[in-house]
Coordinates of C-alpha atoms in Angstrom, one line a residue:
M62 CA 78.3 -80.1 -116.1
E63 CA 81.5 -77.6 -116.8
S64 CA 81.5 -74.4 -115.3
N65 CA 82.1 -71.4 -117.0
D66 CA 84.8 -69.4 -115.1
D67 CA 85.4 -66.5 -117.5
P68 CA 83.7 -63.6 -116.3
D69 CA 83.8 -61.6 -119.5
E70 CA 81.3 -64.4 -121.4
D71 CA 79.1 -64.5 -117.9
H72 CA 78.6 -60.9 -117.8
L73 CA 76.7 -58.7 -120.1
T74 CA 77.7 -55.0 -120.0
S75 CA 75.2 -52.4 -119.9
Y76 CA 75.5 -51.8 -123.7
D77 CA 75.5 -55.3 -124.9
I78 CA 72.0 -55.4 -123.1
Q79 CA 71.0 -52.1 -125.0
L80 CA 72.1 -53.1 -128.2
S81 CA 69.9 -56.5 -127.4
I82 CA 67.0 -54.4 -127.1
Q83 CA 67.8 -52.0 -130.3
E84 CA 68.0 -55.3 -132.4
S85 CA 64.4 -56.7 -130.8
I86 CA 63.0 -53.5 -131.4
E87 CA 64.5 -53.3 -135.2
A88 CA 62.9 -57.0 -135.5
S89 CA 59.5 -56.0 -134.4
K90 CA 59.3 -53.0 -136.3
T91 CA 58.5 -54.8 -139.7
E92 CA 55.7 -56.8 -137.9
F93 CA 53.9 -54.2 -135.9
C94 CA 54.6 -50.7 -137.7
P95 CA 52.5 -50.8 -141.1
E96 CA 49.3 -51.4 -139.7
R97 CA 49.9 -48.4 -137.5
F98 CA 50.6 -46.2 -139.8
V99 CA 46.7 -46.2 -141.3
P100 CA 44.1 -45.5 -140.7
L101 CA 44.4 -42.3 -137.8
S102 CA 41.9 -42.6 -135.0
D103 CA 40.1 -39.2 -134.7
Q104 CA 41.6 -39.2 -130.6
N105 CA 44.9 -39.5 -132.5
R106 CA 44.2 -36.5 -134.5
K107 CA 43.0 -34.5 -131.8
L108 CA 46.4 -35.3 -129.8
V109 CA 48.7 -34.4 -132.3
K110 CA 46.8 -31.4 -132.8
A111 CA 47.1 -30.4 -129.2
I112 CA 50.9 -31.1 -129.1
K113 CA 51.6 -28.9 -132.4
Q114 CA 49.3 -25.8 -131.1
G115 CA 50.9 -26.6 -127.6
H116 CA 47.6 -27.0 -125.6
I117 CA 49.0 -28.8 -122.5
L118 CA 45.4 -29.0 -120.5
E119 CA 43.9 -31.0 -123.4
L120 CA 47.0 -33.1 -124.0
Q121 CA 46.6 -34.1 -120.6
E122 CA 43.4 -35.7 -121.3
Y123 CA 44.1 -36.9 -124.7
V124 CA 46.9 -39.0 -123.8
K125 CA 44.2 -41.1 -121.3
C126 CA 43.6 -42.6 -124.8
T127 CA 46.8 -44.8 -124.8
Y128 CA 45.9 -46.1 -128.3
A129 CA 46.2 -43.0 -130.0
L130 CA 50.0 -42.5 -129.0
D131 CA 50.5 -45.8 -130.6
E132 CA 49.4 -44.7 -134.4
A133 CA 51.9 -43.2 -136.8
D134 CA 50.8 -41.1 -140.1
E135 CA 52.0 -41.9 -143.3
K136 CA 55.5 -40.1 -142.6
G137 CA 55.8 -43.0 -140.0
W138 CA 55.6 -39.9 -137.0
F139 CA 54.0 -41.5 -133.7
P140 CA 53.2 -38.8 -131.5
L141 CA 56.3 -39.0 -129.5
H142 CA 58.1 -37.8 -132.9
E143 CA 55.8 -34.5 -133.1
A144 CA 56.3 -33.7 -129.7
V145 CA 60.4 -33.9 -129.5
V146 CA 60.2 -31.2 -132.2
Q147 CA 57.9 -28.9 -130.3
P148 CA 59.7 -26.2 -128.2
I149 CA 57.5 -26.6 -125.2
Q150 CA 59.4 -29.2 -122.5
Q151 CA 56.3 -29.7 -120.8
I152 CA 54.5 -31.0 -123.8
L153 CA 57.4 -33.6 -124.6
E154 CA 57.3 -34.8 -120.8
I155 CA 53.4 -35.9 -121.0
V156 CA 53.7 -37.8 -124.1
L157 CA 56.7 -39.4 -123.3
D158 CA 55.4 -40.5 -120.0
A159 CA 52.4 -41.6 -121.4
S160 CA 53.9 -43.5 -124.5
Y161 CA 55.4 -47.2 -123.7
K162 CA 59.3 -47.7 -124.0
T163 CA 59.4 -49.4 -127.1
L164 CA 57.9 -46.4 -128.9
W165 CA 61.1 -44.3 -127.7
E166 CA 63.4 -45.9 -130.1
F167 CA 60.6 -46.0 -133.2
K168 CA 61.9 -44.5 -136.2
T169 CA 60.3 -42.3 -138.5
S170 CA 59.8 -43.5 -142.0
D171 CA 62.8 -41.1 -143.2
G172 CA 64.8 -43.1 -140.2
E173 CA 64.7 -40.5 -137.4
T174 CA 64.5 -41.9 -133.7
P175 CA 62.9 -38.8 -131.2
L176 CA 66.2 -38.3 -130.1
T177 CA 67.9 -37.5 -133.5
L178 CA 64.8 -35.5 -134.0
A179 CA 65.2 -33.4 -131.3
V180 CA 68.9 -32.7 -132.0
K181 CA 68.3 -31.8 -135.5
A182 CA 65.8 -29.5 -133.9
S183 CA 68.3 -28.1 -132.0
L184 CA 66.1 -28.2 -129.0
V185 CA 68.6 -28.6 -126.3
E186 CA 65.6 -29.2 -123.1
N187 CA 63.9 -32.0 -125.1
V188 CA 67.4 -34.0 -125.9
R189 CA 68.3 -33.3 -122.1
T190 CA 64.7 -34.5 -121.3
L191 CA 64.8 -37.3 -123.3
L192 CA 68.1 -38.5 -121.7
E193 CA 67.0 -38.2 -118.3
K194 CA 63.9 -40.3 -118.9
G195 CA 66.1 -43.1 -120.0
V196 CA 66.4 -42.5 -124.1
W197 CA 69.4 -44.6 -125.2
P198 CA 71.9 -41.7 -126.6
N199 CA 73.6 -44.3 -129.2
T200 CA 70.9 -45.1 -131.6
K201 CA 71.7 -43.9 -135.0
N202 CA 69.5 -42.6 -137.3
D203 CA 69.1 -44.3 -140.9
K204 CA 71.8 -41.7 -142.3
G205 CA 74.4 -43.9 -139.9
E206 CA 74.4 -40.8 -137.9
T207 CA 74.6 -40.9 -134.2
P208 CA 72.8 -38.3 -131.9
L209 CA 76.4 -37.2 -131.1
L210 CA 77.6 -36.3 -134.4
I211 CA 74.5 -34.6 -135.4
A212 CA 74.8 -32.5 -132.3
V213 CA 78.5 -31.5 -133.1
K214 CA 77.2 -30.9 -136.8
K215 CA 74.9 -28.5 -135.2
G216 CA 77.5 -26.8 -133.4
S217 CA 75.6 -27.1 -130.1
Y218 CA 78.2 -27.5 -126.8
D219 CA 75.0 -28.0 -124.1
M220 CA 73.3 -30.7 -126.7
V221 CA 77.0 -32.4 -126.9
S222 CA 77.9 -32.3 -123.1
A223 CA 73.9 -33.7 -122.5
L224 CA 74.7 -36.5 -124.6
L225 CA 78.3 -37.2 -122.9
K226 CA 76.9 -36.7 -119.7
H227 CA 74.7 -39.5 -120.6
N228 CA 77.2 -41.7 -121.8
A229 CA 77.1 -41.4 -125.8
S230 CA 79.9 -43.3 -127.1
L231 CA 82.8 -41.4 -128.6
D232 CA 84.0 -44.9 -130.4
Q233 CA 80.7 -45.6 -132.0
P234 CA 81.5 -45.6 -136.3
C235 CA 79.2 -43.7 -138.4
V236 CA 79.1 -43.3 -142.3
K237 CA 82.5 -44.0 -143.3
R238 CA 83.7 -44.2 -139.6
W239 CA 83.5 -40.3 -139.7
S240 CA 83.5 -39.6 -135.8
A241 CA 82.0 -36.9 -133.3
M242 CA 86.2 -36.0 -132.7
H243 CA 86.4 -35.7 -136.9
E244 CA 83.3 -33.1 -137.3
A245 CA 84.5 -31.0 -134.4
A246 CA 87.8 -30.8 -136.1
K247 CA 86.2 -29.9 -139.8
Q248 CA 83.7 -27.4 -137.8
G249 CA 87.5 -25.7 -136.1
R250 CA 85.5 -26.1 -132.5
K251 CA 88.4 -26.2 -129.9
D252 CA 85.9 -26.1 -127.6
L253 CA 84.1 -29.5 -128.6
I254 CA 87.1 -30.9 -129.4
A255 CA 88.6 -30.2 -125.6
L256 CA 85.3 -31.4 -124.6
L257 CA 85.4 -34.6 -126.5
L258 CA 88.9 -35.4 -125.2
K259 CA 88.0 -34.5 -121.8
H260 CA 85.7 -37.4 -122.3
G261 CA 87.6 -39.9 -123.6
G262 CA 87.6 -39.1 -127.4
S263 CA 90.8 -40.3 -129.2
V264 CA 93.1 -38.0 -131.4
H265 CA 94.3 -40.9 -133.0
L266 CA 90.9 -42.3 -134.4
R267 CA 90.7 -42.7 -137.9
D268 CA 88.1 -43.0 -140.2
G269 CA 87.1 -44.8 -143.3
F270 CA 90.1 -43.2 -145.6
G271 CA 92.7 -43.6 -142.8
V272 CA 92.4 -39.6 -142.0
T273 CA 92.8 -38.6 -138.1
P274 CA 91.0 -35.7 -136.7
L275 CA 94.3 -33.9 -136.5
G276 CA 94.5 -34.5 -140.4
V277 CA 91.1 -33.2 -141.1
A278 CA 92.1 -29.8 -139.2
A279 CA 95.0 -29.6 -140.8
E280 CA 93.1 -30.2 -144.0
Y281 CA 90.4 -27.4 -143.2
G282 CA 93.3 -25.0 -142.0
H283 CA 92.2 -25.0 -138.1
C284 CA 95.2 -24.3 -136.9
D285 CA 94.0 -23.4 -133.0
V286 CA 92.6 -27.2 -133.3
L287 CA 95.7 -28.4 -134.8
E288 CA 97.8 -26.8 -132.0
H289 CA 95.5 -28.3 -129.3
L290 CA 95.3 -31.9 -130.9
I291 CA 99.1 -31.9 -131.3
H292 CA 99.5 -31.1 -127.7
K293 CA 97.3 -34.1 -126.6
A294 CA 99.4 -36.2 -129.1
P295 CA 102.9 -35.4 -129.1
S296 CA 104.1 -38.6 -130.6
F297 CA 101.8 -38.0 -133.7
P298 CA 103.0 -38.2 -137.2
N299 CA 103.1 -35.1 -139.6
P300 CA 99.5 -34.1 -140.2
A301 CA 100.8 -33.3 -143.8
R302 CA 100.9 -37.2 -144.3
C303 CA 97.8 -38.0 -142.9

């Protein structure tokens, strides 16, 4: 029997494992999701109403009927999707703890995950709660946006920091390979650029058109960002040619 001495082949990184889980979840959606959209049970309606109205005591009772957490409406929204866009952190914690972990990554009909919805709603504490509970930080929505890219677009230092703390990938390509670094340069956010660089962001990363974050900063006239990037990459070519 042949033995495999290559440690790279024998060892799956945590990213590989998470990716495998994601692929399994995606493959299961076609089989399971459609039948969960309709009809909704009375218990599900009560549960969602309690979420929207912030009735914590009622919600704690309703989540005991776990089947109600496993039903989605015509928009593909499960109770967890409703909970992540509500401003009361305890509401999310109750629903998240009661939901199956497979639901943590399920997408709405519009292709949004619980985490991307929370980021788009600019609910920093909800984002932190999801990440601390173990929600994967790198699942893209159907537009190809990572939670990190969305957080940079929203201009939230706190959300970007939370995502990076929980190992959000800086190199994960989004639409047209537009990265969080490119977006921060476009926004002229020197503070976000510094934060991304601190966590391993690359000045040399190129988008689908071959443009670097330095080139983006030059294009949009953000001189302070441009100077900061040049300082971090002194050997970088003239930004006018990027």
